[in-house]
Each structure stands twice: as C-alpha cells, then as structure tokens.
Coordinates of C-alpha atoms in Angstrom, one line a residue:
X1 CA 55.0 -8.1 -92.9
X2 CA 52.5 -10.7 -91.8
X3 CA 55.2 -12.7 -90.1
X4 CA 56.3 -9.7 -88.2
X5 CA 52.8 -9.0 -87.0
X6 CA 52.3 -12.7 -86.1
X7 CA 55.6 -12.7 -84.2
X8 CA 54.6 -9.5 -82.5
X9 CA 51.2 -11.0 -81.6
X10 CA 52.8 -14.2 -80.3
X11 CA 55.2 -12.2 -78.3
X12 CA 52.4 -10.1 -76.8
X13 CA 50.4 -13.3 -75.9
X14 CA 53.6 -14.8 -74.4
X15 CA 54.1 -11.6 -72.4
X16 CA 50.5 -11.6 -71.2
X17 CA 50.8 -15.3 -70.2
X18 CA 54.0 -14.6 -68.3
X19 CA 52.5 -11.6 -66.5
X20 CA 49.3 -13.7 -65.7
X21 CA 51.3 -16.6 -64.4
X22 CA 53.4 -14.1 -62.3
X23 CA 50.2 -12.4 -61.0
X24 CA 48.6 -15.7 -60.0
X25 CA 51.8 -16.9 -58.5
X26 CA 52.0 -13.8 -56.3
X27 CA 48.3 -14.1 -55.4
X28 CA 48.9 -17.7 -54.4
X29 CA 51.8 -16.7 -52.2
X30 CA 49.6 -14.0 -50.6
X31 CA 46.7 -16.3 -50.0
X32 CA 49.1 -18.9 -48.5
X33 CA 50.5 -16.1 -46.2
X34 CA 47.0 -15.0 -45.1
X35 CA 45.9 -18.7 -44.6
X36 CA 49.0 -19.2 -42.5
X37 CA 48.3 -16.2 -40.4
X38 CA 44.6 -17.2 -40.0
X39 CA 45.6 -20.7 -38.9
X40 CA 47.9 -19.2 -36.3
X41 CA 45.2 -17.0 -34.7
X42 CA 44.8 -17.4 -30.9
X43 CA 41.5 -17.1 -29.1
X44 CA 41.0 -15.1 -25.9
X45 CA 42.0 -18.0 -23.6
X46 CA 45.4 -18.3 -25.4
X47 CA 44.6 -21.6 -27.3
X48 CA 45.4 -21.7 -31.0
X49 CA 42.7 -22.5 -33.5
X50 CA 43.8 -25.5 -35.5
X51 CA 42.3 -24.2 -38.7
X52 CA 39.8 -21.7 -40.0
X53 CA 37.1 -24.4 -40.4
X54 CA 36.9 -24.7 -36.6
X55 CA 36.3 -21.0 -36.3
X56 CA 33.6 -21.2 -39.0
X57 CA 31.9 -24.1 -37.2
X58 CA 32.0 -22.1 -34.0
X59 CA 30.5 -19.1 -35.7
X60 CA 27.8 -21.3 -37.3
X61 CA 27.0 -22.8 -33.9
X62 CA 26.8 -19.4 -32.2
X63 CA 24.6 -18.1 -35.0
X64 CA 22.2 -21.1 -34.6
X65 CA 22.3 -20.7 -30.8
X66 CA 21.5 -17.0 -31.1
X67 CA 18.5 -17.8 -33.3
X68 CA 17.3 -20.3 -30.8
X69 CA 17.6 -17.8 -28.0
X70 CA 15.7 -15.2 -30.0
X71 CA 12.9 -17.7 -30.6
X72 CA 12.8 -18.5 -26.9
X73 CA 12.8 -14.8 -26.0
X74 CA 10.0 -14.2 -28.5
X75 CA 8.0 -17.1 -27.1
X76 CA 8.5 -16.0 -23.5
X77 CA 7.7 -12.4 -24.4
X78 CA 4.4 -13.5 -25.9
X79 CA 3.6 -15.6 -22.8
X80 CA 4.4 -12.7 -20.5
X81 CA 2.2 -10.4 -22.6
X82 CA -0.7 -12.9 -22.5
X83 CA -0.2 -13.3 -18.7
X84 CA -0.1 -9.5 -18.2
X85 CA -3.3 -9.1 -20.2
X86 CA -4.9 -11.9 -18.1
X87 CA -3.9 -10.2 -14.9
X88 CA -5.1 -6.8 -16.1
X89 CA -8.5 -8.3 -16.9
X90 CA -8.6 -10.0 -13.5
X91 CA -7.6 -6.7 -11.8
X92 CA -10.4 -4.9 -13.6
X93 CA -12.8 -7.5 -12.5
X94 CA -11.7 -7.3 -8.9
X95 CA -12.0 -3.5 -9.0
X96 CA -15.5 -3.8 -10.3
X97 CA -16.4 -6.3 -7.6
X98 CA -14.8 -4.1 -5.0
X99 CA -16.9 -1.1 -6.2
X100 CA -20.0 -3.3 -6.1
X101 CA -19.1 -4.3 -2.5
X102 CA -18.6 -0.7 -1.4
X103 CA -21.9 0.4 -3.0
X104 CA -23.7 -2.5 -1.3
X105 CA -22.3 -1.8 2.1
X106 CA -23.0 1.9 1.6
X107 CA -26.6 1.4 0.6
X108 CA -27.2 -1.1 3.4
X109 CA -25.6 1.1 6.0
X110 CA -27.7 4.1 4.8
X111 CA -30.9 2.1 4.9
X112 CA -30.1 0.9 8.4
X113 CA -29.1 4.3 9.7
X114 CA -32.3 6.1 8.7
X115 CA -34.7 4.0 10.8
X116 CA -32.1 3.9 13.7
X117 CA -32.0 7.7 13.8
X118 CA -35.8 7.9 13.8
X119 CA -36.1 5.3 16.7
X120 CA -33.4 7.2 18.7
X121 CA -35.3 10.4 18.2
X122 CA -38.5 8.8 19.5
X123 CA -36.8 7.2 22.5
X124 CA -35.1 10.5 23.5
X125 CA -38.4 12.3 23.2
X126 CA -40.2 9.8 25.5
X127 CA -37.4 9.9 28.0
X128 CA -38.0 13.6 28.5
X129 CA -41.6 12.9 29.5
X130 CA -42.8 12.3 33.0
X131 CA -42.7 8.5 33.1
X132 CA -42.1 5.8 35.8
X133 CA -38.5 5.1 36.8
X134 CA -38.7 1.5 35.6
X135 CA -39.9 2.7 32.2
X136 CA -37.1 5.2 32.1
X137 CA -34.6 2.5 32.8
X138 CA -35.9 0.4 30.0
X139 CA -35.6 3.4 27.7
X140 CA -32.0 3.9 28.8
X141 CA -31.2 0.3 27.9
X142 CA -32.9 0.8 24.5
X143 CA -31.1 4.0 23.9
X144 CA -27.7 2.4 24.8
X145 CA -28.3 -0.4 22.3
X146 CA -29.5 2.1 19.7
X147 CA -26.2 3.9 20.1
X148 CA -24.3 0.6 19.8
X149 CA -26.1 -0.3 16.7
X150 CA -25.6 3.2 15.3
X151 CA -21.8 2.9 15.9
X152 CA -21.8 -0.5 14.2
X153 CA -23.5 0.9 11.1
X154 CA -21.2 3.8 11.1
X155 CA -18.1 1.5 11.2
X156 CA -19.5 -0.5 8.3
X157 CA -20.1 2.7 6.3
X158 CA -16.7 4.1 7.1
X159 CA -15.0 0.8 6.2
X160 CA -16.8 0.8 2.8
X161 CA -15.8 4.4 2.0
X162 CA -12.4 4.8 3.6
X163 CA -10.4 4.6 0.4
X164 CA -12.6 7.4 -1.2
X165 CA -12.1 9.9 1.6
X166 CA -8.8 11.5 0.4
X167 CA -10.4 12.2 -3.0
X168 CA -13.2 14.2 -1.3
X169 CA -11.1 16.0 1.3
X170 CA -8.2 18.5 1.1
X171 CA -5.2 19.1 3.3
X172 CA -5.7 22.0 5.8
X173 CA -3.6 23.8 8.3
X174 CA -4.8 23.4 11.9
X175 CA -3.6 23.1 15.5
X176 CA -3.9 19.8 17.2
X177 CA -5.7 21.5 20.1
X178 CA -8.7 22.5 18.0
X179 CA -9.0 19.0 16.5
X180 CA -8.6 17.3 19.9
X181 CA -11.1 19.6 21.6
X182 CA -13.7 18.7 19.1
X183 CA -12.9 15.0 19.4
X184 CA -13.1 15.1 23.2
X185 CA -16.5 17.0 22.9
X186 CA -17.8 14.2 20.7
X187 CA -17.0 11.5 23.3
X188 CA -17.7 13.5 26.5
X189 CA -21.2 12.1 26.9
X190 CA -20.0 8.5 26.5
X191 CA -17.2 9.1 29.1
X192 CA -19.7 10.5 31.6
X193 CA -22.1 7.7 31.1
X194 CA -19.3 5.1 31.7
X195 CA -17.9 7.2 34.6
X196 CA -14.5 7.6 32.9
X197 CA -12.4 10.7 33.4
X198 CA -10.9 12.4 30.4
X199 CA -7.6 14.1 30.7
X200 CA -6.0 16.3 28.0
X201 CA -2.3 17.4 27.7
X202 CA -1.5 19.4 24.6
X203 CA 2.1 20.6 24.2
X204 CA 2.7 23.9 22.2
X205 CA -1.0 24.6 21.7
X206 CA -0.4 27.1 18.9
X207 CA 1.7 24.7 16.8
X208 CA 0.1 24.0 13.5
X209 CA 0.2 20.9 11.3
X210 CA -0.9 20.2 7.7
X211 CA -3.3 17.3 7.4
X212 CA -6.8 16.1 6.6
X213 CA -8.9 17.6 9.4
X214 CA -11.8 15.3 9.2
X215 CA -9.7 12.1 9.1
X216 CA -7.4 13.3 11.9
X217 CA -10.4 14.0 14.1
X218 CA -12.0 10.6 13.3
X219 CA -8.8 8.7 14.2
X220 CA -8.7 10.5 17.6
X221 CA -12.4 9.9 18.2
X222 CA -12.0 6.2 17.4
X223 CA -9.1 5.8 19.8
X224 CA -11.0 7.7 22.6
X225 CA -14.1 5.7 22.0
X226 CA -12.1 2.5 22.2
X227 CA -10.3 3.6 25.4
X228 CA -13.6 4.6 27.1
X229 CA -15.4 1.4 26.0
X230 CA -12.7 -1.0 27.4
X231 CA -12.2 1.0 30.6
X232 CA -13.8 0.6 33.9
X233 CA -16.0 2.8 36.1
X234 CA -13.7 5.4 37.7
X235 CA -11.0 4.8 35.2
X236 CA -9.1 7.4 33.2
X237 CA -8.3 8.2 29.5
X238 CA -5.4 10.5 28.9
X239 CA -4.8 12.0 25.5
X240 CA -1.6 14.0 24.9
X241 CA 0.6 15.4 22.1
X242 CA 4.2 15.9 21.4
X243 CA 6.3 17.4 18.6
X244 CA 9.6 16.3 17.1
X245 CA 10.7 19.4 15.1
X246 CA 14.0 17.7 14.0
X247 CA 12.3 14.8 12.3
X248 CA 9.2 16.8 11.3
X249 CA 6.4 14.9 13.0
X250 CA 3.7 15.3 15.7
X251 CA 2.7 12.4 18.0
X252 CA -0.8 11.8 19.5
X253 CA -1.3 9.2 22.1
X254 CA -4.3 7.9 24.0
X255 CA -3.7 5.9 27.2
X256 CA -6.4 4.2 29.3
X257 CA -6.6 2.3 32.6
X258 CA -8.7 -0.4 31.1
X259 CA -8.6 -4.2 30.8
X260 CA -5.5 -4.3 28.6
X261 CA -4.6 -6.6 25.7
X262 CA -2.8 -9.9 26.0
X263 CA 0.6 -9.8 24.3
X264 CA -0.3 -12.6 21.8
X265 CA -3.2 -10.4 20.5
X266 CA -1.3 -7.1 20.1
X267 CA -0.7 -7.3 16.4
X268 CA -4.0 -8.9 15.6
X269 CA -6.1 -6.1 17.1
X270 CA -5.6 -4.2 13.8
X271 CA -7.1 -7.0 11.7
X272 CA -10.6 -6.5 10.4
X273 CA -13.4 -8.2 12.3
X274 CA -10.9 -9.4 14.9
X275 CA -12.1 -9.9 18.5
X276 CA -10.0 -11.3 21.4
X277 CA -12.8 -13.7 22.2
X278 CA -16.6 -13.9 21.9
X279 CA -17.2 -12.5 25.4
X280 CA -15.6 -9.3 24.3
X281 CA -18.2 -8.8 21.6
X282 CA -21.1 -9.7 23.9
X283 CA -19.9 -7.3 26.7
X284 CA -18.5 -4.4 24.7
X285 CA -20.2 -4.7 21.3
X286 CA -18.8 -4.0 17.9
X287 CA -17.5 -6.3 15.2
X288 CA -13.8 -5.5 15.2
X289 CA -13.6 -2.7 12.6
X290 CA -12.8 0.3 14.7
X291 CA -9.0 -0.2 15.0
X292 CA -8.8 -1.5 11.4
X293 CA -10.4 1.8 10.2
X294 CA -8.2 3.9 12.5
X295 CA -5.0 2.2 11.3
X296 CA -5.9 2.8 7.7
X297 CA -6.8 6.5 8.4
X298 CA -3.4 7.0 10.1
X299 CA -1.7 5.5 7.1
X300 CA -3.6 7.9 4.8
X301 CA -2.5 10.7 7.1
X302 CA 1.1 9.6 6.5
X303 CA 1.7 8.0 9.8
X304 CA 1.8 4.7 11.7
X305 CA -0.5 3.4 14.5
X306 CA 1.2 1.5 17.4
X307 CA 0.1 -0.1 20.6
X308 CA 1.5 -1.2 23.9
X309 CA -0.5 -2.8 26.7
X310 CA -0.4 -4.5 30.1
X311 CA -3.3 -6.8 31.0
X312 CA -5.2 -5.5 33.9
X313 CA -3.4 -2.1 33.8
X314 CA -4.3 -0.5 30.6
X315 CA -3.4 0.2 27.0
X316 CA -1.7 3.0 25.1
X317 CA -2.3 3.7 21.4
X318 CA -0.2 6.3 19.6
X319 CA 0.5 7.5 16.1
X320 CA 2.6 10.1 14.3
X321 CA 1.7 12.4 11.5
X322 CA 3.9 14.8 9.4
X323 CA 3.9 18.4 10.6
X324 CA 4.1 19.5 7.0
X325 CA 2.2 17.4 4.6
X326 CA 2.4 19.3 1.3
X327 CA -0.4 19.6 -1.2
X328 CA -1.8 22.5 0.9
X329 CA -4.5 24.4 -1.0

C-alpha cells in the first residue's frame, strides 16, 4: 500500500518535472523567437538595429535629452517671466511719468493763458479809444504778439491733452460744410490781417460723415492757420472736399500759394518741434507742434495726413476720413 502510494507520488513528481521542463523549453523557444524578431527590427531610415541594447541606449539618451530640454525650457520660461515683469514695471513707470508730464504742461499752459487773456482784453479795450496813430500801431504789434503767444500756449496745451480727447468726445453725424464753415470763420480775421484770400469748394454739401466734430474742426483750423501763416500778401488758400463712395472715405485738402517746403523737409514737417530753419521761427513764430498735433488728430479720426509742395509756389495738405465711423451714439 505504502509502496503503491510512494510510486504514485514519484510518478506524479516525475510528471510534474516533465511538464515543467516542457513548459520552460517552450518558453525558451518563444523568448528566442521574440528576441530574434526584436533584433531584426528596422528603424524608419531602413537601417537594422544590431540588437535591443542599442535601442535601449537610444531611448535612454532621448529621455535624458528630453529632461535637459525641459530644464532649459523651464529656465527660459522663468527668465521670460522675470523680463516681462520688469517690462511691465517699466511701462507703469513710464505711464506715470507721462501723466505727470501732461499734468505739468496742462497746468503751465493754463497759468500762462489766464494772464495772456487778461492782457489781450486790456489791449483791445485801449485800441478802441481815441489814441494817436503811433500808439495804435504799437498796440497792434503788441496784440499780434499776444495772439502768437496765445497760439503757442494753445499748441502746448493741445499737445499735452491730445490722447485724452477721444475719451471725452463722441462720434457725431455732420456735414463737412458745417464744420468747414465754422473753421473758416475762426481764421477769417487772420486771413484778412495777412491779406490772404480764402476760397472754399465743397462737393455734395448735404453729404454727412460720422466723426469727432471738435477734432475734425481743429484739424481743418490748424491746416488753414498754417496755410495763412506761410502765405504771402495777396496769396490764396483754397479748401475743398471730395467723396469716394466706393472706398467709403471723404477727402479734405488745403492748398496755399505760399513759400513751399523743400523736398528734403517734406516728411520731417510732421515731427514734433521741427522747424525748417531758425529764421522760420523768428519770422512766422511757433515751435513746430501744429502739424504734429494735426497729424495725430487725423490718425484719431481714422485717416492719414499727406503733403506735397513746390518751393516758391505753394503747398497742399490733405487727409481722408471714413464716411461711416461706427460707434455713433
């Protein structure tokens, strides 16, 4: 009985050993087959990997390289963030300084304009009295210089506040005729004093545009003032309009018969504080802000200011504005 059980146990163990050996043999064959297949893999360029170890080395290299790239990206990202923060702080500081500059110019201009207005009022009052001709001429000279100083202060004040205007104004619907009529009325006295003839040609008088009324008028007044100032006695200033319905814009041009602008100065006339030469300032006054302000106004209006000129014959400034601006309230 015991022997039978022992024999049965030995047989079972033998069977298990045989099965185990067979299993491991089959596994070994399978692994060999897989290994053979792996070592016969081809990469994308058609070259065979010599063995799997090369592949593993490549993967390790790529993993290390990827980690290095991540570290570099993290480092550069931090640098960019720090630089961005620094630039933001610098921008805030510049904005603060810009506001301080604007406030200073505004305050100075206001403090200058108040006494100028008072002096002008007194001079105008005395001129109306019965005084000697030589005294009246002196008052005219004084009044002319007061007007020049008043214009200068006005330019400085406008230059300081120009970027704030759109926030305080709204887009309106208007005809160019009504805006130009008011602008011409503002410069009529100056034209008469300088013996300059004003001519107005308005096409399609009933045609309306959408724009900032105050800024549009100021741009026109500035160009008319400039044309009158640099003209000659008996000269002409011609303002005219045109419409391009297809492209959706209106054009306003101011042409004079004045001294003209040398070609090399054409682009520079729009730069702030630019004068062709010192004699221009002495003869005509101003500090070179008028056209700078006008150019910026036209840009705010959605247009572009341009110029063409012939020395000794005259100058033409013109700009375009959209017929329909949008944002109409």
